[in-house]
Coordinates of C-alpha atoms in Angstrom, one line a residue:
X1 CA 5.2 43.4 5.8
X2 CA 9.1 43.8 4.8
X3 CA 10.5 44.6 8.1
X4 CA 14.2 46.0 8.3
X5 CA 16.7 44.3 10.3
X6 CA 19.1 46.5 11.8
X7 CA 22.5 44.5 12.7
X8 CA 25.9 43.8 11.8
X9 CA 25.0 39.9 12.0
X10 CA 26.0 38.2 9.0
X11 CA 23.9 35.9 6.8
X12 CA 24.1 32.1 6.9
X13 CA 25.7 30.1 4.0
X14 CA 22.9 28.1 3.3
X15 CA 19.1 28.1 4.4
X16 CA 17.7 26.6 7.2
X17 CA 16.5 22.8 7.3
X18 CA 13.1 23.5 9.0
X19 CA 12.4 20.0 10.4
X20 CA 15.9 20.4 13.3
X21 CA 17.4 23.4 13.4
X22 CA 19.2 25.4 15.9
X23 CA 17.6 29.5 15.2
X24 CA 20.2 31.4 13.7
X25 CA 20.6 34.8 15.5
X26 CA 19.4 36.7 12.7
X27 CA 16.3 34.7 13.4
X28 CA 16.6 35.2 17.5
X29 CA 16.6 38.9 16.9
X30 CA 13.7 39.1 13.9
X31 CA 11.4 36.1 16.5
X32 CA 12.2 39.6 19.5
X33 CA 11.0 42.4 17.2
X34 CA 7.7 40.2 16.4
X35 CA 7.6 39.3 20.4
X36 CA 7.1 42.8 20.6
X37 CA 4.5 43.8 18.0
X38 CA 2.6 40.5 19.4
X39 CA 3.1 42.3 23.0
X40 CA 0.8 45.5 21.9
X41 CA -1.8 43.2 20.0
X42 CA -4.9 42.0 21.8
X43 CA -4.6 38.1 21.8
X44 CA -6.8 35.9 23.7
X45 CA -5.2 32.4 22.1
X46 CA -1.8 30.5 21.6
X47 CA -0.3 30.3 18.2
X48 CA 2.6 28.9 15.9
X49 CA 5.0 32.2 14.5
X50 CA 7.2 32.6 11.9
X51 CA 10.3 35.1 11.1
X52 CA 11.9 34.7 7.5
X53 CA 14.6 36.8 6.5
X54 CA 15.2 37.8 3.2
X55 CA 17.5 39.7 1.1
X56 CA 15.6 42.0 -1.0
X57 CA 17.3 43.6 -5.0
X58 CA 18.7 46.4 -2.8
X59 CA 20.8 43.5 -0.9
X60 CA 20.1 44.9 2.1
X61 CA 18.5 42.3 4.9
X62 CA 14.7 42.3 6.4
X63 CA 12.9 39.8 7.8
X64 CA 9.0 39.0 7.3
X65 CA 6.8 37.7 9.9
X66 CA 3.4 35.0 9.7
X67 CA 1.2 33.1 11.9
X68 CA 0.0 29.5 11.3
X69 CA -3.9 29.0 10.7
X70 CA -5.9 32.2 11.6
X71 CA -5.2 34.6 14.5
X72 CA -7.9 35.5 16.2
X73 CA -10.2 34.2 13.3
X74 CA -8.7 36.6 10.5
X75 CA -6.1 36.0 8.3
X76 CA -5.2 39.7 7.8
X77 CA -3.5 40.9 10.2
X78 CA -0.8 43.9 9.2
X79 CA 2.3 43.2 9.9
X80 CA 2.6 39.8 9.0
X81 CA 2.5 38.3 5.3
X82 CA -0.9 36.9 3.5
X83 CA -2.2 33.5 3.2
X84 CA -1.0 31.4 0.3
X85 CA -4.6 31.6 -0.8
X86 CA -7.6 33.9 1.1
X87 CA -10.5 31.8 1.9
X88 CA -11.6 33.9 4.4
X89 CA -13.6 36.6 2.1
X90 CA -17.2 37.1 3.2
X91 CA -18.4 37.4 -0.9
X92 CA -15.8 34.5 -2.2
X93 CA -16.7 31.2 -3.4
X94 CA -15.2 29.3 -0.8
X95 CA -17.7 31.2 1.9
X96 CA -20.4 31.5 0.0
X97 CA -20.5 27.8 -0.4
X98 CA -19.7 27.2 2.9
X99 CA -22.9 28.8 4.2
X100 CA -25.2 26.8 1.2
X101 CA -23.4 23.4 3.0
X102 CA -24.2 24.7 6.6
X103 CA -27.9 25.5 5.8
X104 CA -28.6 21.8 4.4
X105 CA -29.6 20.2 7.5
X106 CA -32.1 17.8 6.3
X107 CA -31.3 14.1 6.9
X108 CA -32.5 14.2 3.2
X109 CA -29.9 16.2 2.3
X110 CA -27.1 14.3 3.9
X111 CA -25.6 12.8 1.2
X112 CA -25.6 16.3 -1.2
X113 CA -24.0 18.0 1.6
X114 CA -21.1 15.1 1.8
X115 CA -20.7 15.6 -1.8
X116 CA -20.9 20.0 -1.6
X117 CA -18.1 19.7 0.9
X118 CA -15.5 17.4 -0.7
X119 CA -15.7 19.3 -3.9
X120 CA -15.4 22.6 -1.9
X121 CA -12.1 21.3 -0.3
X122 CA -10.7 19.8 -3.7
X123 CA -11.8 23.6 -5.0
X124 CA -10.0 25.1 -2.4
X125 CA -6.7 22.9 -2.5
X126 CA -6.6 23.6 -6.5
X127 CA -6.4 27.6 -5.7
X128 CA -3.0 26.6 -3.4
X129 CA -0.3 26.9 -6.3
X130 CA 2.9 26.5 -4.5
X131 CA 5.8 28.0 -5.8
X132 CA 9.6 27.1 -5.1
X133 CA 13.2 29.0 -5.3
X134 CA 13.0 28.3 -9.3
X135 CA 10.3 30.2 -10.0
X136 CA 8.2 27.5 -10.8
X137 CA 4.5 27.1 -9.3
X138 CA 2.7 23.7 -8.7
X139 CA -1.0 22.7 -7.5
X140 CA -0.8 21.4 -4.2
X141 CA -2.6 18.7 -4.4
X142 CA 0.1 17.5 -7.4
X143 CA 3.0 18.2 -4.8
X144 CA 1.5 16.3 -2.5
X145 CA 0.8 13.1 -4.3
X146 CA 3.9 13.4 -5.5
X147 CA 6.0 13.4 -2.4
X148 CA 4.1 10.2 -1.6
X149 CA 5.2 8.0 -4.5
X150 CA 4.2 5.1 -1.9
X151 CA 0.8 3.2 -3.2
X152 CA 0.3 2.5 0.7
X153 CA 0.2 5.9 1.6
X154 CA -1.2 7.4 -1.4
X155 CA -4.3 5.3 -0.6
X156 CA -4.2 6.1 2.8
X157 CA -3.7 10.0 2.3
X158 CA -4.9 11.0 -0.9
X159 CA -5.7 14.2 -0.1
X160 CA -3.3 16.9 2.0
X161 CA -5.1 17.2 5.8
X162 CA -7.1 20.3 5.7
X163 CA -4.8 23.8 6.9
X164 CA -2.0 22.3 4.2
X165 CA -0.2 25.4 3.3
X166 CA -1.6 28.0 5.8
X167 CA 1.5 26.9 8.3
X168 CA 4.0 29.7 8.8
X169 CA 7.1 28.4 6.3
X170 CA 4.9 28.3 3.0
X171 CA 3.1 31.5 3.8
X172 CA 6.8 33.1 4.4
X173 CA 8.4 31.1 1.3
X174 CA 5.5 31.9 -1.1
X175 CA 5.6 35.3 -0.2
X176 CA 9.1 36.2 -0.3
X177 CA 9.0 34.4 -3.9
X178 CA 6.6 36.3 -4.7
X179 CA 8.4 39.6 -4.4
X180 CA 11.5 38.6 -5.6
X181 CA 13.2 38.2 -1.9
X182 CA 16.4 35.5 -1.6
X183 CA 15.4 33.4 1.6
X184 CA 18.2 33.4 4.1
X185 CA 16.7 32.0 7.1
X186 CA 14.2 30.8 8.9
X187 CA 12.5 30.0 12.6
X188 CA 9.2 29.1 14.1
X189 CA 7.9 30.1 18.0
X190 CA 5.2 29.2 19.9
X191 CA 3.6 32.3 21.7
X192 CA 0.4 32.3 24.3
X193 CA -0.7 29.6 26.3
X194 CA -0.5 26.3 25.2
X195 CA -3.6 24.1 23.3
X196 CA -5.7 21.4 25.5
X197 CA -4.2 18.6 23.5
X198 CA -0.4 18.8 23.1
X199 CA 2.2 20.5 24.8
X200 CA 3.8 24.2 23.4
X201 CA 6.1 26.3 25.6
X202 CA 5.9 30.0 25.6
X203 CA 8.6 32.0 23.7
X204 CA 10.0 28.1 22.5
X205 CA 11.7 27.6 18.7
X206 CA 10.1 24.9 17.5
X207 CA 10.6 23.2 13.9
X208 CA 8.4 22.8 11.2
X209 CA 5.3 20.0 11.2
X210 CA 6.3 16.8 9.0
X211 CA 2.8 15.5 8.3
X212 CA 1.8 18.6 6.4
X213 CA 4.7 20.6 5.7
X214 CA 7.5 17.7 5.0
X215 CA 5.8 17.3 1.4
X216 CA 5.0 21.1 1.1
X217 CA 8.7 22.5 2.1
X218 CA 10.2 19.9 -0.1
X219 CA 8.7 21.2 -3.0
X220 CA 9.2 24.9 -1.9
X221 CA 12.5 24.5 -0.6
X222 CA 13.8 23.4 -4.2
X223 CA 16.1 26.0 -5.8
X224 CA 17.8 26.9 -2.1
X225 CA 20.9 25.8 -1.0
X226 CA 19.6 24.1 2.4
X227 CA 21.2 23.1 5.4
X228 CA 21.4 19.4 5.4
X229 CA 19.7 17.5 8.0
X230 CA 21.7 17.2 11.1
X231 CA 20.2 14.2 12.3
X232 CA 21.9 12.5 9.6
X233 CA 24.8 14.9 8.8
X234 CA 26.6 14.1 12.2
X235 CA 25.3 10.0 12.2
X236 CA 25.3 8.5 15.6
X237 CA 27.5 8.4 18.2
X238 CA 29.0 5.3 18.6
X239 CA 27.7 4.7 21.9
X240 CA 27.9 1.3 24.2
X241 CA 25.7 -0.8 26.5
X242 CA 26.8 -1.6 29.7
X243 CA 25.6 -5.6 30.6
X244 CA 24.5 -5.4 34.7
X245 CA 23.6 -9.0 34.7
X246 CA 23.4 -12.2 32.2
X247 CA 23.0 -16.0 32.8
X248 CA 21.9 -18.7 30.2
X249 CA 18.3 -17.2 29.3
X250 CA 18.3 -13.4 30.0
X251 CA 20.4 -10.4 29.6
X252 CA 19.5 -6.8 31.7
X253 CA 21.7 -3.8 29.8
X254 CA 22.2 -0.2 30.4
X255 CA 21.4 2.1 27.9
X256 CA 23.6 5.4 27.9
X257 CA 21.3 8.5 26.7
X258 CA 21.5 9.3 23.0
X259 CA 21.7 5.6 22.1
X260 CA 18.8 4.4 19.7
X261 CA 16.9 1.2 20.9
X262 CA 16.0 -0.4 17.9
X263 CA 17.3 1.1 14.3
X264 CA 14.9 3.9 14.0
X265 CA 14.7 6.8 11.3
X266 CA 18.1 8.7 12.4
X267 CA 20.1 6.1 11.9
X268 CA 20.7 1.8 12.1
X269 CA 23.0 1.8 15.4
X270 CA 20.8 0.5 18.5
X271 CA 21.0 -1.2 21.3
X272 CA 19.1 -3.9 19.6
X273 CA 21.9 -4.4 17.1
X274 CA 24.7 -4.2 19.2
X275 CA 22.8 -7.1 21.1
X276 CA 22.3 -9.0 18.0
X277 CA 26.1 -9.0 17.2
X278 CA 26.8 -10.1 20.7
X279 CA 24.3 -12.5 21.5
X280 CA 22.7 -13.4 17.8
X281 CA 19.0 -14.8 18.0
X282 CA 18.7 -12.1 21.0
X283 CA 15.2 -10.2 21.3
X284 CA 14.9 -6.7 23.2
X285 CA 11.6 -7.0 25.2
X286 CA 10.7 -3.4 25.9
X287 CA 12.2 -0.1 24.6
X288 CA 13.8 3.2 26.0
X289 CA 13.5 6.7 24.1
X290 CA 16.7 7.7 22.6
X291 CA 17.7 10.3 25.1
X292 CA 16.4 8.1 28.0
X293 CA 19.3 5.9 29.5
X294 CA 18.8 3.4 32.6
X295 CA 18.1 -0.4 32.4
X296 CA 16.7 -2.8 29.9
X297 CA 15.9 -6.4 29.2
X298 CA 16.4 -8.8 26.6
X299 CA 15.8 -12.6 25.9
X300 CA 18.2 -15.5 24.7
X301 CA 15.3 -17.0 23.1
X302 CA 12.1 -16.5 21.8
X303 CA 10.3 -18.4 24.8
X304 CA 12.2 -16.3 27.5
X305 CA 10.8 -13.3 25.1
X306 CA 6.9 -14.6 24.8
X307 CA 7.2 -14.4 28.7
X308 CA 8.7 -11.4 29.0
X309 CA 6.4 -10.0 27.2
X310 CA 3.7 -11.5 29.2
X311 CA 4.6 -9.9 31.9
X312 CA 4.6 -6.7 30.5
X313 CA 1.3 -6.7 28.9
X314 CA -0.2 -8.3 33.1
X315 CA 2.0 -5.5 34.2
X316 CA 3.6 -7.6 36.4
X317 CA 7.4 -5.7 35.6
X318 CA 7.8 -3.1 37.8
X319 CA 9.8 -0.3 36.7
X320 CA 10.8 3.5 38.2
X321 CA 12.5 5.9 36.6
X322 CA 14.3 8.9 37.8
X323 CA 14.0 12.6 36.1
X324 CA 15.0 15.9 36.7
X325 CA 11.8 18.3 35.7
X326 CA 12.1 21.9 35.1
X327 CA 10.4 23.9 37.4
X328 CA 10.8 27.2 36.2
X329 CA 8.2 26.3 33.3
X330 CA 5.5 24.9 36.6
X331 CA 2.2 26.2 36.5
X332 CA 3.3 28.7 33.8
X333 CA 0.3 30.6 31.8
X334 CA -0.2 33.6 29.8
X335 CA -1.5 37.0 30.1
X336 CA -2.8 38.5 27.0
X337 CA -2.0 41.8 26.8
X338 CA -4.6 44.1 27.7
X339 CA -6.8 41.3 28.1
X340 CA -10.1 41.3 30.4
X341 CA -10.1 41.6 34.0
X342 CA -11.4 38.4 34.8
X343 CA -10.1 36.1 32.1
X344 CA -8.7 32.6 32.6
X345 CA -5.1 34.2 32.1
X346 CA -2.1 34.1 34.3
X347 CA 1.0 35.6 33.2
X348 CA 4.3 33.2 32.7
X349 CA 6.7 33.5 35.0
X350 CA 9.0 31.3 37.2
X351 CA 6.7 30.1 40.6
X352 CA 7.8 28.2 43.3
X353 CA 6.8 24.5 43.2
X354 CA 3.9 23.1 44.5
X355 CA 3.1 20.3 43.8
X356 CA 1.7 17.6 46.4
X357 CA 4.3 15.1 47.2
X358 CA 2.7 12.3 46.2
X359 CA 0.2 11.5 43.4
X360 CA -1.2 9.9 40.3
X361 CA -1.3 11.0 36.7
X362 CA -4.0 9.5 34.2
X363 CA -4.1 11.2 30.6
X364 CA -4.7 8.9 27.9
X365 CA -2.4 9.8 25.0
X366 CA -2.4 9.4 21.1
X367 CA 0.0 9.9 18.5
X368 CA -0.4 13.4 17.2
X369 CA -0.4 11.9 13.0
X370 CA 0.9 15.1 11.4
X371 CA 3.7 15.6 13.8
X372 CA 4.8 12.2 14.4
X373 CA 6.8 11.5 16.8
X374 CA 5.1 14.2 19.2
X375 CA 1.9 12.5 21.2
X376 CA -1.6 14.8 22.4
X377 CA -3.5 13.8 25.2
X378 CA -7.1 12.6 23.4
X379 CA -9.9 11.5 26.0
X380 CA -11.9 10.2 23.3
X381 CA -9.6 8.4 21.0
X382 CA -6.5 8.3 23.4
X383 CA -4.7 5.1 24.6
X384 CA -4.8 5.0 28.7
X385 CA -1.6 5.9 30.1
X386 CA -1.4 5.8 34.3
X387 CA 1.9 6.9 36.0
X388 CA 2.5 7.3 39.6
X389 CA 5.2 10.1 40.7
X390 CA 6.9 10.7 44.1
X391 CA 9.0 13.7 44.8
X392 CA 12.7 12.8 45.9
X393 CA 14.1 15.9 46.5
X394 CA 12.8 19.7 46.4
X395 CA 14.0 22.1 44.1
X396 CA 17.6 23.2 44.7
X397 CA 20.1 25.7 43.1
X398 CA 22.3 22.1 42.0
X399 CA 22.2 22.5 38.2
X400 CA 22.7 19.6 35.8
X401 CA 26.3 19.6 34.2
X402 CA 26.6 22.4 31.3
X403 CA 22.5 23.3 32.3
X404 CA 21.2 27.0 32.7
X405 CA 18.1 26.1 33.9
X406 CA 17.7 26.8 37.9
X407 CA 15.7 24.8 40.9
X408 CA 15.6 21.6 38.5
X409 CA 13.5 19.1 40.8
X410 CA 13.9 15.8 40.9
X411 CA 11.5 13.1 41.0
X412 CA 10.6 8.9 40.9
X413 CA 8.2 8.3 38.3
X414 CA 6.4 4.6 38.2
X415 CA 4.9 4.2 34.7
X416 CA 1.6 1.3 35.0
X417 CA 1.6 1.5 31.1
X418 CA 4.0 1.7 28.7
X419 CA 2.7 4.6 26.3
X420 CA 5.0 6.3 24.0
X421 CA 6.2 9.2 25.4
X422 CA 4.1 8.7 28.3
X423 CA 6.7 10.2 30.9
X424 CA 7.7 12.8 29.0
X425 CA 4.0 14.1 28.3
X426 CA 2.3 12.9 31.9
X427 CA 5.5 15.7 33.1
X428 CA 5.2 18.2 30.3
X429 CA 1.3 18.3 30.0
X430 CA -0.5 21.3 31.9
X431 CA -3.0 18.8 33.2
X432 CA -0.1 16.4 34.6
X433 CA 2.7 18.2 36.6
X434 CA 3.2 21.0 34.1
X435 CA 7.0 20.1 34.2
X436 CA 8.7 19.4 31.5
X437 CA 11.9 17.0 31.9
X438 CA 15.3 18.8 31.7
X439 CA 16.4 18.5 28.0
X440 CA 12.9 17.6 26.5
X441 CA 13.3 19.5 23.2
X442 CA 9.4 18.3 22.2
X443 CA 7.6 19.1 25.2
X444 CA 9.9 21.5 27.2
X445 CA 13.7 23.4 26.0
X446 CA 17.1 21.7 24.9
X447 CA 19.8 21.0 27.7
X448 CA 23.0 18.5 26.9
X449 CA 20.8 15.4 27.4
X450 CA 17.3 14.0 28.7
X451 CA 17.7 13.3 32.3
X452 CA 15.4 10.6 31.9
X453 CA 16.7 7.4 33.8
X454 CA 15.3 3.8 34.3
X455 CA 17.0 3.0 37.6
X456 CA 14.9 0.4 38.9
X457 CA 14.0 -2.9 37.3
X458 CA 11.8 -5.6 38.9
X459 CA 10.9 -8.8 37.2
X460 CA 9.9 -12.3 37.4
X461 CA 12.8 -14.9 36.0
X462 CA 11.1 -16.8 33.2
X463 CA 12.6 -19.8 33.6
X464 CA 13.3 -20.3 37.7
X465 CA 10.4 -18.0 39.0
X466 CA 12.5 -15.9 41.5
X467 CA 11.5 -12.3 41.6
X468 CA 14.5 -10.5 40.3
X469 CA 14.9 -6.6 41.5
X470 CA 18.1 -4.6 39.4
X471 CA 18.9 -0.8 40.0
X472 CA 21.3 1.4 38.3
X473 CA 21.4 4.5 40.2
X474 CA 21.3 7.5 37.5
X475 CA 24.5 9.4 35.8
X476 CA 23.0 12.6 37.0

């Protein structure tokens, strides 16, 4: 499980912030060497890894590798590092009680078995003793409650979800602890296809989960000398608005990419503040994702607002956008190796384009609640989200500025709901146009920006009527 690293790199000064991170190249080259032990393994699903290294007594470096969850229904693979806690033996208390609960399937028995399986799952989180860089161990339920101090929350979420502690980071951490290893950094990957509901990308760093690993890592991380977070390390640009046109009731803005919309958790600086200095008592009647720039409007007054607002719940304000999707992730599966002849597997690779020129994407959408702000598609529970696309151009060899991606294609999107995230995933989503947007870092790769653009805004003046049509023709 302690896997040498053989390399000249040297070692960061201070640990890894999980939750935004760029992967230190000790971390690139330990994610490779697992990419090619998952390579000979037979592996028929996608799955979160994880590379730690570590410097062991002898100072020398190594790295240690884990999975989230299970893999392939086991939890002992070689190779990688053990779960926090087994649950997974055949003789153990937790399956032998599992089986008594999945035999009692008399309606008479409803309410024991309700009872059996919360006391099994408040069992199983009190063998979870979760230690940190001091040396010190706590229950994990105790770490959890405790990272809530809100009442709200507390009452909401008394309990950790269940899989709290069997993500890669506290397997890694409580390991390396465990044998006396200094942590030096760390990275996650997605490898395999991607699950039904959200959006993963082959062979993509991604950071750690904040609904069940934000409480988990802050207790574990305690001890290290970690990165700080660089969403508030660097604060925000102090980026402007551009107004394209005002009179006495209404103003229509420009929003630059990387600006905020309203304050939000990175920071206070948004467009709606800038507005409120500028014009005070003005409201912001719709919103823009932070990397998305293009056109936006706001009211003078609260009745210009209530209609404006009107309009966007009859869907009555027309609005297109303009993105740039990358096409070398279109269509892109993955072959398991040595995996059946016949298997619903295609290998990922970079295919020409194909989609129709015209057409309409429907995927309903919810928020994903242990990985805010990331949204799943959910036809059960899901929101409706409808977005019509046109193609513009086809792909070409024209990159975006400072971009390494090739054939970027660029398309009109026309949203007929207003969803969070809903462009970015209807794009992304292998059952939308299996293109992420250039610069997605949730659903696709990183680039110098989103090139996401609200170029076209159509509207109905609430105070004279006329039908008001504004464009601002995209920075890229």
């Amino acid at each position: 499980m302690l896997h040498p690293l053989h390399t000249d790199i040297p070692a960061p000064e201070r640990f890894t912030y999980p939750f935004c991170y760029e992967p230190h190249p000790l971390c690139q080259l330990a994610a490779k060497e697992v990419q090619q032990e998952l390579q000979r393994m037979t592996l028929t699903e996608g799955k979160m890894f994880g590379v730690l290294v570590v410097e062991a007594p002898d100072t020398k470096q190594y790295f240690l590798a884990a999975y989230s969850g299970l893999l392939e229904g086991r939890n002992d693979w070689p190779y990688f590092v053990p779960p926090v806690y087994d649950a997974q033996q055949p003789d153990g208390h937790f399956k032998q009680e599992e089986r008594l609960i999945s035999s009692m399937r008399d309606d008479s028995q409803r309410e024991e078995r309700r009872q059996r399986s919360q006391q099994l799952q408040l069992w199983l989180f009190d063998q979870y003793r979760l230690m940190n860089a001091h040396g010190e161990r706590r229950r994990l339920v105790d770490v959890w409650q405790d990272y809530h101090c809100s009442a709200r929350i507390r009452r909401k979420y008394p309990l950790p979800p269940g899989g709290t502690g069997d993500c890669c980071a506290p397997k890694l951490l409580q390991y390396a602890y465990s044998q006396g290893l200094r942590p030096l950094c760390m990275a996650e990957f997605w490898w395999g296809p991607s699950p039904k509901t959200e959006v993963r990308q082959h062979g993509q760093f991604y950071p750690a989960c904040r609904g069940k690993c934000k409480p988990v890592l802050t207790w574990m991380l305690q001890g290290l000398n970690v990165d700080p977070n660089p969403e508030e390390a660097f604060g925000q640009p102090r980026l402007d608005i551009t107004v394209v046109y005002e009179d006495n009731h209404l103003i229509i803005i420009n929003k630059p990419s990387g600006l905020l919309s309203v304050p939000g958790r990175v920071g206070n600086y948004s467009v709606a503040t800038i507005l409120s200095q500028r014009y005070p008592g003005a409201l912001l009647a719709h919103r823009l994702d932070m990397g998305t720039s293009g056109l936006m409007v706001a009211a003078k007054s609260r009745d210009v607002y209530r209609h404006l607002q009107q309009q966007f719940s009859d869907h009555t304000i027309a609005k297109r956008y303009v993105a740039l999707l990358d096409t070398s992730l279109h269509n892109s599966q993955f072959t398991m190796h040595n995996a059946p002849l016949g298997d619903v597997r295609r290998r990922f690779a970079c295919e020409e384009c194909t989609l129709p020129q015209k057409g309409t994407i429907s995927l309903p959408l919810l928020c994903d609640p242990i990985n805010r702000p990331r949204q799943v598609v959910d036809y059960e529970r899901g929101k409706p989200a409808v977005t019509d696309y046109e193609i513009l151009t086809p792909p070409s060899t024209l990159l975006p500025p400072h971009s390494t991606l090739h054939a970027p294609l660029r398309i009109a999107l026309y949203p007929h709901t207003g969803r969070t995230h809903q462009l970015r995933m209807h794009c992304a989503h292998p059952d939308g146009l299996s293109c992420p947007i250039v610069g997605d870092e949730l659903y696709g790769r990183p680039a110098d920006r989103l090139y996401l653009h609200a170029d076209r805004l159509e509207l109905t003046h609430p105070v004279t009527g006329e039908r008001m049509t504004f464009e601002q023709p995209a920075p890229f």
